[in-house]
Short mmCIF file of C-alpha atoms in Angstrom, two decimals:
data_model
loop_
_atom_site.label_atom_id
_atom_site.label_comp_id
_atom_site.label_asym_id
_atom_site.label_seq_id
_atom_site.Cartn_x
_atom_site.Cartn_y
_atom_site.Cartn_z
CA UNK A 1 187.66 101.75 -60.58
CA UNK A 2 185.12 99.47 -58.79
CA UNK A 3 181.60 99.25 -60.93
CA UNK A 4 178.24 97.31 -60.14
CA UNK A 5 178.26 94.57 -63.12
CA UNK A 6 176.13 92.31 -64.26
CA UNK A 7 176.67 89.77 -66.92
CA UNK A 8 173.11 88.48 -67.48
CA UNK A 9 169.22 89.45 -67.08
CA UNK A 10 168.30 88.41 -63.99
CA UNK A 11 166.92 88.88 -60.22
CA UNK A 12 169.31 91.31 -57.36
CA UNK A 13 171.97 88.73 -57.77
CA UNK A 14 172.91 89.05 -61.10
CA UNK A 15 174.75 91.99 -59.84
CA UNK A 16 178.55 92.08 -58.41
CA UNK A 17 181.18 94.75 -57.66
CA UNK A 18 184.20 94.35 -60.43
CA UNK A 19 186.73 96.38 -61.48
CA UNK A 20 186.35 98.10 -64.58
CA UNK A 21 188.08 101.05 -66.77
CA UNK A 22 187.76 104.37 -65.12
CA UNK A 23 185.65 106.29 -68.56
CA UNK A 24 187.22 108.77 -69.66
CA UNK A 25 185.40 112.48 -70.05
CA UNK A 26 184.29 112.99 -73.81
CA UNK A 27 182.58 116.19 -75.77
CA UNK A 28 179.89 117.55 -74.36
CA UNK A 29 179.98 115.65 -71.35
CA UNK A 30 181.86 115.61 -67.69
CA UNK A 31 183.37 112.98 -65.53
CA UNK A 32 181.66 112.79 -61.78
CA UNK A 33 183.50 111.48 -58.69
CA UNK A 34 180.15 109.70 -57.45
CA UNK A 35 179.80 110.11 -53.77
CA UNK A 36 176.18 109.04 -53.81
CA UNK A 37 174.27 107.07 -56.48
CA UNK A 38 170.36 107.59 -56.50
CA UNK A 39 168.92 104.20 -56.80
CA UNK A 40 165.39 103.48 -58.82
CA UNK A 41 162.60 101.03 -59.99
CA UNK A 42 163.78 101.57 -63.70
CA UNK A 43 167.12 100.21 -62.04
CA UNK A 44 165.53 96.90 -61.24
CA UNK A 45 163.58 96.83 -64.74
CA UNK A 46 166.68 97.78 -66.76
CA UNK A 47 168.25 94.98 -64.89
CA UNK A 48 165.57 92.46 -65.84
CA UNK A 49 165.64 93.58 -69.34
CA UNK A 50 162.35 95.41 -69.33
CA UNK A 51 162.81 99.22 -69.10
CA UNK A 52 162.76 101.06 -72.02
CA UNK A 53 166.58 101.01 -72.56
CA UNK A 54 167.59 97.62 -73.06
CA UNK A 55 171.36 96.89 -71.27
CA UNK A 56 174.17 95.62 -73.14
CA UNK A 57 175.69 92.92 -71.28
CA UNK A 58 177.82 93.31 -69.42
CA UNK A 59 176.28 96.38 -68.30
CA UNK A 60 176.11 98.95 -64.81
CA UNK A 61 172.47 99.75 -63.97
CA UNK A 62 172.01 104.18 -62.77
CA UNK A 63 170.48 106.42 -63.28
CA UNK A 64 171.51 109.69 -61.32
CA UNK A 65 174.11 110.36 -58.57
CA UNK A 66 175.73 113.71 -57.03
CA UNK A 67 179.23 113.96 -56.28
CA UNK A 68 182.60 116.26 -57.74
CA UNK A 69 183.03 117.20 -61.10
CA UNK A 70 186.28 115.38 -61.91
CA UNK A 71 186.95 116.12 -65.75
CA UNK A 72 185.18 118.52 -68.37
CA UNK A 73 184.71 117.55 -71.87
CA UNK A 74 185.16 119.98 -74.97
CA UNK A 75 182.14 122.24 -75.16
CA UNK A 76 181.33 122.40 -71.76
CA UNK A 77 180.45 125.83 -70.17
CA UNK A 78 179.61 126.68 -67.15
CA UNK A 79 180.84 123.63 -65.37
CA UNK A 80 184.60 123.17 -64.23
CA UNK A 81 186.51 120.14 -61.94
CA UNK A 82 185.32 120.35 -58.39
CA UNK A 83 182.13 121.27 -58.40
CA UNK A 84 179.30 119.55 -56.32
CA UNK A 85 176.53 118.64 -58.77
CA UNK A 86 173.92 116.18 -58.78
CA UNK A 87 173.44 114.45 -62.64
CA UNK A 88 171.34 112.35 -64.52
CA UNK A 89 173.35 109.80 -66.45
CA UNK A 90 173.79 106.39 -66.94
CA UNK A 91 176.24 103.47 -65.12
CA UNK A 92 176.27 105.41 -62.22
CA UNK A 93 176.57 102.77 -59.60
CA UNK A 94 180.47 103.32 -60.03
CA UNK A 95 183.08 105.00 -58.62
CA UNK A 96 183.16 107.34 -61.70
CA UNK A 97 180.24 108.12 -64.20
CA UNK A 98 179.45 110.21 -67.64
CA UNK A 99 176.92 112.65 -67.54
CA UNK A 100 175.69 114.92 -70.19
CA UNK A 101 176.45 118.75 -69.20
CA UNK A 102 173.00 119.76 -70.37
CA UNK A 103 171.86 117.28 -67.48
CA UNK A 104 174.49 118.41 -64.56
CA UNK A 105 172.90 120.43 -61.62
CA UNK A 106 174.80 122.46 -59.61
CA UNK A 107 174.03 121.64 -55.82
CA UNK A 108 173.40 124.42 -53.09
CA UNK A 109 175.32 124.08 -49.80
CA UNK A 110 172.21 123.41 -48.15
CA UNK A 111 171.97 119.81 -50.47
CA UNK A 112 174.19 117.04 -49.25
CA UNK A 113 175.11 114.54 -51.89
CA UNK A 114 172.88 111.99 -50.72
CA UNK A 115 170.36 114.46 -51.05
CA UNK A 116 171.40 115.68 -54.40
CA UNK A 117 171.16 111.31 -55.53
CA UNK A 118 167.90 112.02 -54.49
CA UNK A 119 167.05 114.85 -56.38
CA UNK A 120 166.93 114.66 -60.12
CA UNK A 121 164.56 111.87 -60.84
CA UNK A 122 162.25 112.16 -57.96
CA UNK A 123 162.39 115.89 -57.17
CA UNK A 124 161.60 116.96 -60.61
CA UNK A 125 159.68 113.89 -61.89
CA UNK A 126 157.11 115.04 -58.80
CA UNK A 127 157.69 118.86 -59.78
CA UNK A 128 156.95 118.37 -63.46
CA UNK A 129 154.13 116.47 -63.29
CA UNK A 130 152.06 118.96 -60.60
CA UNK A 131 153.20 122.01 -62.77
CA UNK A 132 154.21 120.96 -66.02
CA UNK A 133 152.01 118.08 -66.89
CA UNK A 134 149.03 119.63 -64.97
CA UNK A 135 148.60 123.19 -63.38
CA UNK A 136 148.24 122.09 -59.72
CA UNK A 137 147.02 124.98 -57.38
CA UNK A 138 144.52 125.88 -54.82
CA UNK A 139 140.61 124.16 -54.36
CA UNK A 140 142.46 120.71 -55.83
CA UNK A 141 142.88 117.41 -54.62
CA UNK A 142 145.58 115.26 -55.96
CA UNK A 143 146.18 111.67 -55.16
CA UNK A 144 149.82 110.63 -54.32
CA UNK A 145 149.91 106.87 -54.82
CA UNK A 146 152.93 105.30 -53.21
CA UNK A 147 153.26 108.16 -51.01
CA UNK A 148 156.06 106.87 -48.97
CA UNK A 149 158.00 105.86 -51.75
CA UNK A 150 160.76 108.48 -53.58
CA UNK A 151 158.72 110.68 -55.92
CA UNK A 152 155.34 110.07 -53.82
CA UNK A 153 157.15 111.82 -50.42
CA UNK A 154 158.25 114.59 -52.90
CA UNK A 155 155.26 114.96 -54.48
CA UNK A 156 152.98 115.12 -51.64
CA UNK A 157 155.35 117.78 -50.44
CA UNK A 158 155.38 119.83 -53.85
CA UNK A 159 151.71 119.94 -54.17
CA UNK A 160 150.79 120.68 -50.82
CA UNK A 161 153.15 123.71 -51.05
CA UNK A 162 151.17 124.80 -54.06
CA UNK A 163 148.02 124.75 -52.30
CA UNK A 164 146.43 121.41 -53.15
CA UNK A 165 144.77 119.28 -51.04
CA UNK A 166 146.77 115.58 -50.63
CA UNK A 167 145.48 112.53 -50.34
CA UNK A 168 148.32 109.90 -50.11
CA UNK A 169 147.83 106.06 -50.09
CA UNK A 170 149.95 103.44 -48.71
CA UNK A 171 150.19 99.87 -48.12
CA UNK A 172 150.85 99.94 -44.70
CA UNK A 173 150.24 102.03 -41.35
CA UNK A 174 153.68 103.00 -41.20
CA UNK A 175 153.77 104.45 -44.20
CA UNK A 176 150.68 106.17 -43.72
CA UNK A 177 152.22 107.55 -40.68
CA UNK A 178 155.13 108.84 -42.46
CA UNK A 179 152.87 110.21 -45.14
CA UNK A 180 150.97 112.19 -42.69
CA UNK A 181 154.34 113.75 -40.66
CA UNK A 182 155.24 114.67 -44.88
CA UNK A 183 151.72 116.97 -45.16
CA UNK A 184 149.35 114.45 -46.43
CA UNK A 185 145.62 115.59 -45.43
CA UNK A 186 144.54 112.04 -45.70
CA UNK A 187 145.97 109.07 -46.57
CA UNK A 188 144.07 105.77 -47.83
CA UNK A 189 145.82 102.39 -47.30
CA UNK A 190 145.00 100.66 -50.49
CA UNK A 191 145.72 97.10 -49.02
CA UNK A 192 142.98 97.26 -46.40
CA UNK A 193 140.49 99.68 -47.89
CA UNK A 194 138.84 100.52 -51.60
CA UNK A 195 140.83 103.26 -53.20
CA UNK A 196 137.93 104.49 -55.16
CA UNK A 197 135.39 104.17 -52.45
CA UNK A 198 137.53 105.42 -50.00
CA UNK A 199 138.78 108.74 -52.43
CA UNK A 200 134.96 109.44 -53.41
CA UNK A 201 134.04 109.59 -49.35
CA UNK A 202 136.82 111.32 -48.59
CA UNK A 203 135.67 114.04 -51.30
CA UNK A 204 132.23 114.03 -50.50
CA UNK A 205 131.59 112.09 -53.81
CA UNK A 206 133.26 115.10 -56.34
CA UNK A 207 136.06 113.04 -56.87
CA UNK A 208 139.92 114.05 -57.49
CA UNK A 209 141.54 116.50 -59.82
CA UNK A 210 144.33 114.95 -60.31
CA UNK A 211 146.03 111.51 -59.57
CA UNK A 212 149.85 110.51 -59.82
CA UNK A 213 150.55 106.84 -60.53
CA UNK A 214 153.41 105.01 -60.50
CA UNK A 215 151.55 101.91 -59.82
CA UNK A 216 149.43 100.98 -62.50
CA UNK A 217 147.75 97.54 -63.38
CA UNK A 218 146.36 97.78 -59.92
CA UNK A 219 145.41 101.46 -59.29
CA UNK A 220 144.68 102.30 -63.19
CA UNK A 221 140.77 101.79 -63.16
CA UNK A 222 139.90 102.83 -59.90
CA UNK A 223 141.61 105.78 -60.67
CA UNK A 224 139.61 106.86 -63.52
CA UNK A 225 136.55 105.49 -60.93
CA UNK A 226 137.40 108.19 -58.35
CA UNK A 227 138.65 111.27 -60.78
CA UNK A 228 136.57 114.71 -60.49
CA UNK A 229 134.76 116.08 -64.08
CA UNK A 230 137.20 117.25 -65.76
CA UNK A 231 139.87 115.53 -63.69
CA UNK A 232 143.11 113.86 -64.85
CA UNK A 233 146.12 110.85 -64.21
CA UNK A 234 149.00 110.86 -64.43
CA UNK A 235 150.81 107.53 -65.41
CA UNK A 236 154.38 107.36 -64.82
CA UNK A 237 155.50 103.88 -63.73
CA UNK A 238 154.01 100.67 -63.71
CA UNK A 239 155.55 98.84 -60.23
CA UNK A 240 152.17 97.06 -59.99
CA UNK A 241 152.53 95.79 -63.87
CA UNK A 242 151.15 97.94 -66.97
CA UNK A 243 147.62 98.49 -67.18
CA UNK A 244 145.01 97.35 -69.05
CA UNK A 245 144.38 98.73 -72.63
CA UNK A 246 142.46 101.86 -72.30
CA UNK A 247 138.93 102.00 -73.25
CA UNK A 248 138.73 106.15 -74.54
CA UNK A 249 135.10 106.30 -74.36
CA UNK A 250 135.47 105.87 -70.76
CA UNK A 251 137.12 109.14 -70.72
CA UNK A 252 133.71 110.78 -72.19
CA UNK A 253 131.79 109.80 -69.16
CA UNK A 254 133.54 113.02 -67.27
CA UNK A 255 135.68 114.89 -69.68
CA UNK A 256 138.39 113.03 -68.20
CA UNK A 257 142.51 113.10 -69.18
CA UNK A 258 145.22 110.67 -69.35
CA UNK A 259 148.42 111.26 -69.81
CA UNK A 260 152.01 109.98 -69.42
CA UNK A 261 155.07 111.21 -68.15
CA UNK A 262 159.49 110.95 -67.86
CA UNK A 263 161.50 112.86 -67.47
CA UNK A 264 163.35 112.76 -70.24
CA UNK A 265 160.84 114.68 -72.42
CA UNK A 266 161.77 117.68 -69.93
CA UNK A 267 165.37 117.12 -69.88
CA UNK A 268 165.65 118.32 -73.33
CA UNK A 269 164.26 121.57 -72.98
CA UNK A 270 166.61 123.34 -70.61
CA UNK A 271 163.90 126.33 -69.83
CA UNK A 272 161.22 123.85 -68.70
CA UNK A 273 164.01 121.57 -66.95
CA UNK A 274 165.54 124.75 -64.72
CA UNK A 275 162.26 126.37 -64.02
CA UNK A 276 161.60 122.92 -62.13
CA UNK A 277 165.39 122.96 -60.34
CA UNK A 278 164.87 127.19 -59.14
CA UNK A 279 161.90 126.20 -57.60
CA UNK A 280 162.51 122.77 -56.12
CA UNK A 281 165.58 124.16 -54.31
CA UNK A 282 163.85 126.99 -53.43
CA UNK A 283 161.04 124.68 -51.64
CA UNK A 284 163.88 123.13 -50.05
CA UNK A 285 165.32 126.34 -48.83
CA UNK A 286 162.11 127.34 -47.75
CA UNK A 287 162.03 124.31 -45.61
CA UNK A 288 158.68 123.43 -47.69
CA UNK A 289 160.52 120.44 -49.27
CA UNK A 290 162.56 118.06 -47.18
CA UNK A 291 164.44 114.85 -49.10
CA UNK A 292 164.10 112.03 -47.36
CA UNK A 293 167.22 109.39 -47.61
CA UNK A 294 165.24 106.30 -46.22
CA UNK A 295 168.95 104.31 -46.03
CA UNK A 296 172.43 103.98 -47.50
CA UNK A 297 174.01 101.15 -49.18
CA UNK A 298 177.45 100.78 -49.76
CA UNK A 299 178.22 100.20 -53.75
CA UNK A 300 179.22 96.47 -53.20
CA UNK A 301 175.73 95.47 -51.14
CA UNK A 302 173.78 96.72 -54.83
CA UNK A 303 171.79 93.40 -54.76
CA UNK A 304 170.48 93.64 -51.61
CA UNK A 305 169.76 96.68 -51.95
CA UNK A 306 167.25 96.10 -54.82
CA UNK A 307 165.98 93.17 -52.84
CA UNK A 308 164.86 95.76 -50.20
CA UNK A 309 163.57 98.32 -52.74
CA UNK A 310 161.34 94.96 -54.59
CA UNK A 311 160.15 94.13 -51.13
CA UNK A 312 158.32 97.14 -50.99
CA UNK A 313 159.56 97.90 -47.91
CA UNK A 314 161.59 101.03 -48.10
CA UNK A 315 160.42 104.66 -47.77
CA UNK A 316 161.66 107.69 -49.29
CA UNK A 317 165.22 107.42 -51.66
CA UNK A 318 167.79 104.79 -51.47
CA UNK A 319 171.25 105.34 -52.18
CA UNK A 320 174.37 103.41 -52.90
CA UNK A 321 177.53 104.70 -51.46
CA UNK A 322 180.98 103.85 -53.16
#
Protein backbone atom coordinates (compact mmCIF):
# COMPACT_ATOMS: atom_id res chain seq x y z
CA UNK A 1 0.00 0.00 0.00
CA UNK A 2 1.15 3.64 -0.57
CA UNK A 3 2.05 5.45 3.02
CA UNK A 4 3.28 9.14 3.79
CA UNK A 5 7.02 8.40 5.15
CA UNK A 6 9.42 10.20 6.52
CA UNK A 7 12.89 9.16 7.40
CA UNK A 8 14.08 12.13 9.50
CA UNK A 9 12.81 15.19 11.78
CA UNK A 10 12.38 17.82 9.68
CA UNK A 11 10.26 20.72 7.82
CA UNK A 12 7.00 19.54 5.06
CA UNK A 13 9.65 17.93 2.99
CA UNK A 14 10.83 15.38 5.03
CA UNK A 15 7.74 13.67 3.93
CA UNK A 16 7.27 11.31 0.67
CA UNK A 17 4.70 8.79 -0.59
CA UNK A 18 6.42 5.04 -0.42
CA UNK A 19 5.17 1.87 -0.48
CA UNK A 20 4.92 0.09 2.60
CA UNK A 21 3.29 -3.30 4.15
CA UNK A 22 -0.42 -3.17 4.15
CA UNK A 23 -0.81 -3.78 8.56
CA UNK A 24 -2.50 -6.33 9.24
CA UNK A 25 -5.78 -6.15 11.78
CA UNK A 26 -4.71 -7.32 15.39
CA UNK A 27 -6.86 -7.88 18.86
CA UNK A 28 -8.84 -5.39 19.82
CA UNK A 29 -8.40 -3.36 16.93
CA UNK A 30 -9.81 -3.00 13.07
CA UNK A 31 -8.28 -2.34 9.75
CA UNK A 32 -9.80 1.01 7.89
CA UNK A 33 -9.83 1.48 4.09
CA UNK A 34 -8.95 5.34 4.57
CA UNK A 35 -10.91 7.39 2.16
CA UNK A 36 -10.13 10.61 3.97
CA UNK A 37 -7.33 11.36 6.46
CA UNK A 38 -8.01 14.36 8.92
CA UNK A 39 -4.90 16.36 8.92
CA UNK A 40 -3.60 18.39 12.28
CA UNK A 41 -1.05 20.77 14.01
CA UNK A 42 0.12 17.76 16.26
CA UNK A 43 0.82 16.30 12.64
CA UNK A 44 3.38 18.98 11.93
CA UNK A 45 4.83 18.79 15.66
CA UNK A 46 5.01 14.97 15.65
CA UNK A 47 6.83 15.47 12.45
CA UNK A 48 9.36 17.90 13.94
CA UNK A 49 9.84 15.72 16.86
CA UNK A 50 7.99 17.84 19.36
CA UNK A 51 4.48 16.47 20.12
CA UNK A 52 4.06 14.49 22.91
CA UNK A 53 4.55 11.14 21.06
CA UNK A 54 7.89 11.06 19.77
CA UNK A 55 8.00 9.14 16.00
CA UNK A 56 10.10 6.29 15.35
CA UNK A 57 11.84 6.80 12.22
CA UNK A 58 10.82 5.91 9.70
CA UNK A 59 7.47 6.83 10.74
CA UNK A 60 3.66 8.00 9.04
CA UNK A 61 2.37 11.14 10.80
CA UNK A 62 -2.17 10.82 11.57
CA UNK A 63 -4.06 11.14 13.55
CA UNK A 64 -7.79 10.35 12.52
CA UNK A 65 -9.42 9.46 9.15
CA UNK A 66 -13.00 7.96 8.11
CA UNK A 67 -13.35 5.44 5.58
CA UNK A 68 -14.60 1.30 5.41
CA UNK A 69 -14.00 -1.05 7.97
CA UNK A 70 -11.82 -3.55 6.09
CA UNK A 71 -10.81 -6.27 8.80
CA UNK A 72 -11.96 -6.88 12.55
CA UNK A 73 -9.63 -8.00 15.13
CA UNK A 74 -10.47 -10.67 17.95
CA UNK A 75 -12.60 -8.99 20.57
CA UNK A 76 -14.24 -6.64 18.56
CA UNK A 77 -18.06 -6.12 18.97
CA UNK A 78 -20.17 -4.14 17.48
CA UNK A 79 -18.10 -3.34 14.46
CA UNK A 80 -17.96 -5.66 11.27
CA UNK A 81 -16.09 -5.15 7.48
CA UNK A 82 -17.86 -2.44 5.60
CA UNK A 83 -18.87 -0.13 7.77
CA UNK A 84 -18.37 3.72 7.33
CA UNK A 85 -16.66 4.98 10.49
CA UNK A 86 -14.59 7.80 11.26
CA UNK A 87 -11.41 6.73 13.87
CA UNK A 88 -8.83 8.07 15.84
CA UNK A 89 -5.59 6.22 15.30
CA UNK A 90 -2.28 6.61 14.34
CA UNK A 91 -0.28 6.41 10.62
CA UNK A 92 -3.26 7.30 9.05
CA UNK A 93 -1.98 9.17 6.09
CA UNK A 94 -2.07 5.63 4.29
CA UNK A 95 -4.03 3.75 2.25
CA UNK A 96 -4.83 1.43 5.23
CA UNK A 97 -4.64 2.28 9.05
CA UNK A 98 -5.10 0.56 12.74
CA UNK A 99 -7.49 1.94 14.93
CA UNK A 100 -8.49 0.91 18.33
CA UNK A 101 -12.32 -0.32 18.36
CA UNK A 102 -12.94 1.58 21.57
CA UNK A 103 -11.99 4.70 19.30
CA UNK A 104 -14.11 3.74 15.93
CA UNK A 105 -17.27 5.93 15.32
CA UNK A 106 -19.86 4.83 13.34
CA UNK A 107 -20.77 7.62 10.70
CA UNK A 108 -24.48 8.72 9.91
CA UNK A 109 -25.46 8.94 6.22
CA UNK A 110 -25.75 12.49 6.60
CA UNK A 111 -21.52 12.56 7.33
CA UNK A 112 -19.41 12.20 4.25
CA UNK A 113 -15.97 10.85 4.89
CA UNK A 114 -14.30 13.99 4.53
CA UNK A 115 -16.54 15.13 7.03
CA UNK A 116 -16.15 12.23 9.30
CA UNK A 117 -11.74 13.12 8.91
CA UNK A 118 -13.00 16.08 10.27
CA UNK A 119 -14.81 14.97 13.06
CA UNK A 120 -13.05 13.21 15.87
CA UNK A 121 -10.36 15.57 16.92
CA UNK A 122 -11.98 18.83 16.21
CA UNK A 123 -15.68 18.03 16.71
CA UNK A 124 -15.22 16.60 20.08
CA UNK A 125 -12.01 18.40 21.20
CA UNK A 126 -14.52 21.71 20.76
CA UNK A 127 -17.52 19.63 22.35
CA UNK A 128 -15.55 18.49 25.38
CA UNK A 129 -14.07 21.41 26.31
CA UNK A 130 -17.58 23.73 26.30
CA UNK A 131 -19.34 20.81 28.21
CA UNK A 132 -16.95 18.64 29.71
CA UNK A 133 -14.11 20.81 30.74
CA UNK A 134 -16.50 23.75 31.54
CA UNK A 135 -20.41 23.87 31.73
CA UNK A 136 -21.00 26.35 28.86
CA UNK A 137 -24.67 27.69 28.75
CA UNK A 138 -26.72 30.75 28.58
CA UNK A 139 -25.59 34.64 29.99
CA UNK A 140 -21.75 33.41 28.91
CA UNK A 141 -19.26 34.66 26.72
CA UNK A 142 -16.59 32.43 25.46
CA UNK A 143 -13.66 33.40 23.38
CA UNK A 144 -12.86 31.19 20.30
CA UNK A 145 -9.25 31.96 19.43
CA UNK A 146 -8.35 30.80 15.96
CA UNK A 147 -11.85 30.82 15.03
CA UNK A 148 -11.39 29.98 11.46
CA UNK A 149 -9.18 27.28 12.08
CA UNK A 150 -10.61 23.35 12.66
CA UNK A 151 -11.72 23.16 16.29
CA UNK A 152 -12.25 27.14 16.51
CA UNK A 153 -15.18 26.90 13.46
CA UNK A 154 -16.56 23.93 15.54
CA UNK A 155 -16.39 25.44 18.59
CA UNK A 156 -17.87 28.68 17.86
CA UNK A 157 -20.66 26.61 16.41
CA UNK A 158 -21.05 24.24 19.59
CA UNK A 159 -21.22 27.01 22.01
CA UNK A 160 -23.38 29.24 20.28
CA UNK A 161 -25.88 26.34 20.03
CA UNK A 162 -25.69 26.08 23.78
CA UNK A 163 -26.57 29.54 24.30
CA UNK A 164 -23.29 31.37 24.81
CA UNK A 165 -22.36 34.41 23.54
CA UNK A 166 -19.09 34.09 20.89
CA UNK A 167 -16.53 36.17 20.46
CA UNK A 168 -14.09 34.76 17.80
CA UNK A 169 -10.66 36.29 16.86
CA UNK A 170 -8.76 36.05 13.77
CA UNK A 171 -5.78 37.21 12.06
CA UNK A 172 -7.26 38.40 9.14
CA UNK A 173 -10.61 39.99 7.66
CA UNK A 174 -11.35 37.00 5.84
CA UNK A 175 -11.38 34.97 8.48
CA UNK A 176 -13.31 37.21 10.47
CA UNK A 177 -15.77 37.11 7.73
CA UNK A 178 -16.00 33.48 7.77
CA UNK A 179 -16.22 33.53 11.53
CA UNK A 180 -19.17 35.74 11.43
CA UNK A 181 -21.25 33.60 8.43
CA UNK A 182 -20.23 30.45 11.35
CA UNK A 183 -22.39 32.47 14.35
CA UNK A 184 -19.71 34.48 15.89
CA UNK A 185 -21.38 37.67 17.69
CA UNK A 186 -18.12 39.44 17.40
CA UNK A 187 -14.99 38.71 16.27
CA UNK A 188 -11.58 40.57 17.29
CA UNK A 189 -8.66 40.41 14.81
CA UNK A 190 -5.77 39.96 17.12
CA UNK A 191 -3.15 41.17 14.48
CA UNK A 192 -4.57 44.68 14.18
CA UNK A 193 -6.26 45.21 17.51
CA UNK A 194 -5.53 44.41 21.51
CA UNK A 195 -7.21 41.19 22.41
CA UNK A 196 -7.65 42.16 25.96
CA UNK A 197 -8.66 45.69 25.32
CA UNK A 198 -10.72 44.85 22.63
CA UNK A 199 -12.61 41.63 24.76
CA UNK A 200 -13.04 44.01 27.95
CA UNK A 201 -14.95 46.78 25.51
CA UNK A 202 -16.68 44.42 23.85
CA UNK A 203 -18.05 43.17 27.41
CA UNK A 204 -18.58 46.36 28.82
CA UNK A 205 -15.45 45.75 31.06
CA UNK A 206 -17.00 42.23 32.92
CA UNK A 207 -14.75 40.30 31.03
CA UNK A 208 -15.17 36.57 29.54
CA UNK A 209 -16.30 33.35 31.10
CA UNK A 210 -14.53 31.29 29.35
CA UNK A 211 -11.64 31.31 26.71
CA UNK A 212 -10.41 28.39 24.35
CA UNK A 213 -6.76 28.53 23.32
CA UNK A 214 -4.95 26.78 21.03
CA UNK A 215 -2.55 29.53 20.64
CA UNK A 216 -0.69 30.15 23.59
CA UNK A 217 2.69 32.06 24.15
CA UNK A 218 0.92 34.89 22.46
CA UNK A 219 -2.72 34.90 23.70
CA UNK A 220 -1.86 33.25 27.30
CA UNK A 221 -1.64 36.58 29.41
CA UNK A 222 -4.02 38.64 27.82
CA UNK A 223 -6.26 35.99 28.32
CA UNK A 224 -6.13 35.84 31.96
CA UNK A 225 -6.17 40.04 31.39
CA UNK A 226 -9.67 39.88 29.81
CA UNK A 227 -11.34 36.73 31.86
CA UNK A 228 -14.68 37.55 33.95
CA UNK A 229 -14.49 36.77 38.13
CA UNK A 230 -14.69 33.61 38.32
CA UNK A 231 -13.87 33.01 34.67
CA UNK A 232 -11.68 30.28 33.11
CA UNK A 233 -9.06 29.06 29.91
CA UNK A 234 -8.81 26.62 28.39
CA UNK A 235 -5.28 25.63 27.01
CA UNK A 236 -5.18 23.10 24.43
CA UNK A 237 -2.44 23.76 21.86
CA UNK A 238 0.37 25.92 21.71
CA UNK A 239 0.62 26.99 17.63
CA UNK A 240 1.93 30.36 18.87
CA UNK A 241 4.75 28.46 21.16
CA UNK A 242 4.06 27.36 24.96
CA UNK A 243 3.45 29.95 27.36
CA UNK A 244 5.12 31.43 29.92
CA UNK A 245 5.37 29.71 33.40
CA UNK A 246 2.29 30.51 35.27
CA UNK A 247 2.37 32.85 38.09
CA UNK A 248 -0.84 31.13 40.48
CA UNK A 249 -1.26 34.12 42.52
CA UNK A 250 -2.39 35.78 39.48
CA UNK A 251 -5.26 33.51 39.51
CA UNK A 252 -6.32 35.04 43.13
CA UNK A 253 -6.83 38.42 41.68
CA UNK A 254 -10.44 37.03 40.26
CA UNK A 255 -10.98 33.52 41.39
CA UNK A 256 -9.77 32.63 38.11
CA UNK A 257 -9.18 28.79 36.45
CA UNK A 258 -6.76 27.22 34.23
CA UNK A 259 -6.92 24.22 32.88
CA UNK A 260 -5.72 21.89 30.08
CA UNK A 261 -7.19 19.71 27.73
CA UNK A 262 -6.83 16.36 24.84
CA UNK A 263 -8.60 14.37 23.97
CA UNK A 264 -7.22 11.49 24.92
CA UNK A 265 -8.17 11.85 28.63
CA UNK A 266 -11.89 11.49 27.17
CA UNK A 267 -11.20 8.77 24.84
CA UNK A 268 -10.79 6.43 27.64
CA UNK A 269 -13.96 6.78 29.21
CA UNK A 270 -16.43 5.58 26.62
CA UNK A 271 -19.62 7.28 28.57
CA UNK A 272 -18.01 10.75 28.52
CA UNK A 273 -16.54 10.06 24.86
CA UNK A 274 -20.28 9.03 23.30
CA UNK A 275 -22.22 11.57 25.21
CA UNK A 276 -19.95 14.08 23.10
CA UNK A 277 -20.53 11.92 19.55
CA UNK A 278 -24.90 11.71 20.30
CA UNK A 279 -24.83 15.18 20.57
CA UNK A 280 -22.33 16.46 18.03
CA UNK A 281 -24.18 14.50 15.32
CA UNK A 282 -27.21 15.51 16.57
CA UNK A 283 -26.05 19.37 16.15
CA UNK A 284 -25.17 18.34 12.81
CA UNK A 285 -28.50 16.86 12.06
CA UNK A 286 -30.05 19.72 13.46
CA UNK A 287 -28.23 21.76 10.96
CA UNK A 288 -26.74 23.66 14.19
CA UNK A 289 -23.26 22.25 13.35
CA UNK A 290 -21.89 22.36 9.85
CA UNK A 291 -18.05 20.79 9.16
CA UNK A 292 -16.28 22.79 7.17
CA UNK A 293 -13.61 20.91 4.70
CA UNK A 294 -11.52 24.13 3.85
CA UNK A 295 -9.59 21.80 0.90
CA UNK A 296 -8.47 18.34 -0.14
CA UNK A 297 -5.11 17.03 -0.71
CA UNK A 298 -4.33 14.07 -2.40
CA UNK A 299 -2.06 11.58 -0.06
CA UNK A 300 1.13 12.14 -2.23
CA UNK A 301 0.96 16.31 -2.04
CA UNK A 302 1.29 15.63 2.25
CA UNK A 303 4.14 18.24 2.32
CA UNK A 304 2.50 20.84 0.81
CA UNK A 305 -0.14 20.36 2.45
CA UNK A 306 1.47 21.09 5.88
CA UNK A 307 3.20 23.99 4.22
CA UNK A 308 -0.34 25.48 3.72
CA UNK A 309 -1.63 24.49 7.18
CA UNK A 310 2.06 26.32 8.81
CA UNK A 311 1.26 29.30 6.66
CA UNK A 312 -1.62 29.97 8.58
CA UNK A 313 -3.55 30.32 5.79
CA UNK A 314 -6.17 27.66 5.73
CA UNK A 315 -9.67 27.71 7.31
CA UNK A 316 -11.68 25.05 8.67
CA UNK A 317 -10.22 21.04 8.28
CA UNK A 318 -7.78 19.83 5.80
CA UNK A 319 -7.78 16.51 4.48
CA UNK A 320 -5.54 14.19 2.57
CA UNK A 321 -7.14 11.99 0.05
CA UNK A 322 -5.45 8.58 -0.96
Amino acid sequence: MKAVVFEKLGGPDVMHLAAVPKPEVRPGMILLRVRAAGINFADTLFRQGQYSITPKLPDTPGLEAAGEIEAVGDGVSGLKPGMRVAALGAKTYAEYALAPAAQVIPLPEFVSFEQGAAFPVQTLTAWHMLHTSHRTGPGQTVIVHSAAGGVGIVAVQIAKAAGARVIGTVSSEAKAKLAREYGADDVINYATHDLAAEAMRLTSNRGVDLILDAIGATTFEKGLDCLAPFGHIILYGRAGGPPQPLNLFKLFEKSLKVSGFVLYTVSALPDVMRAGIESSFRLIQEKKLRLLVGRSFPLAQAAEAHRFMESRGSVGKLVLIP
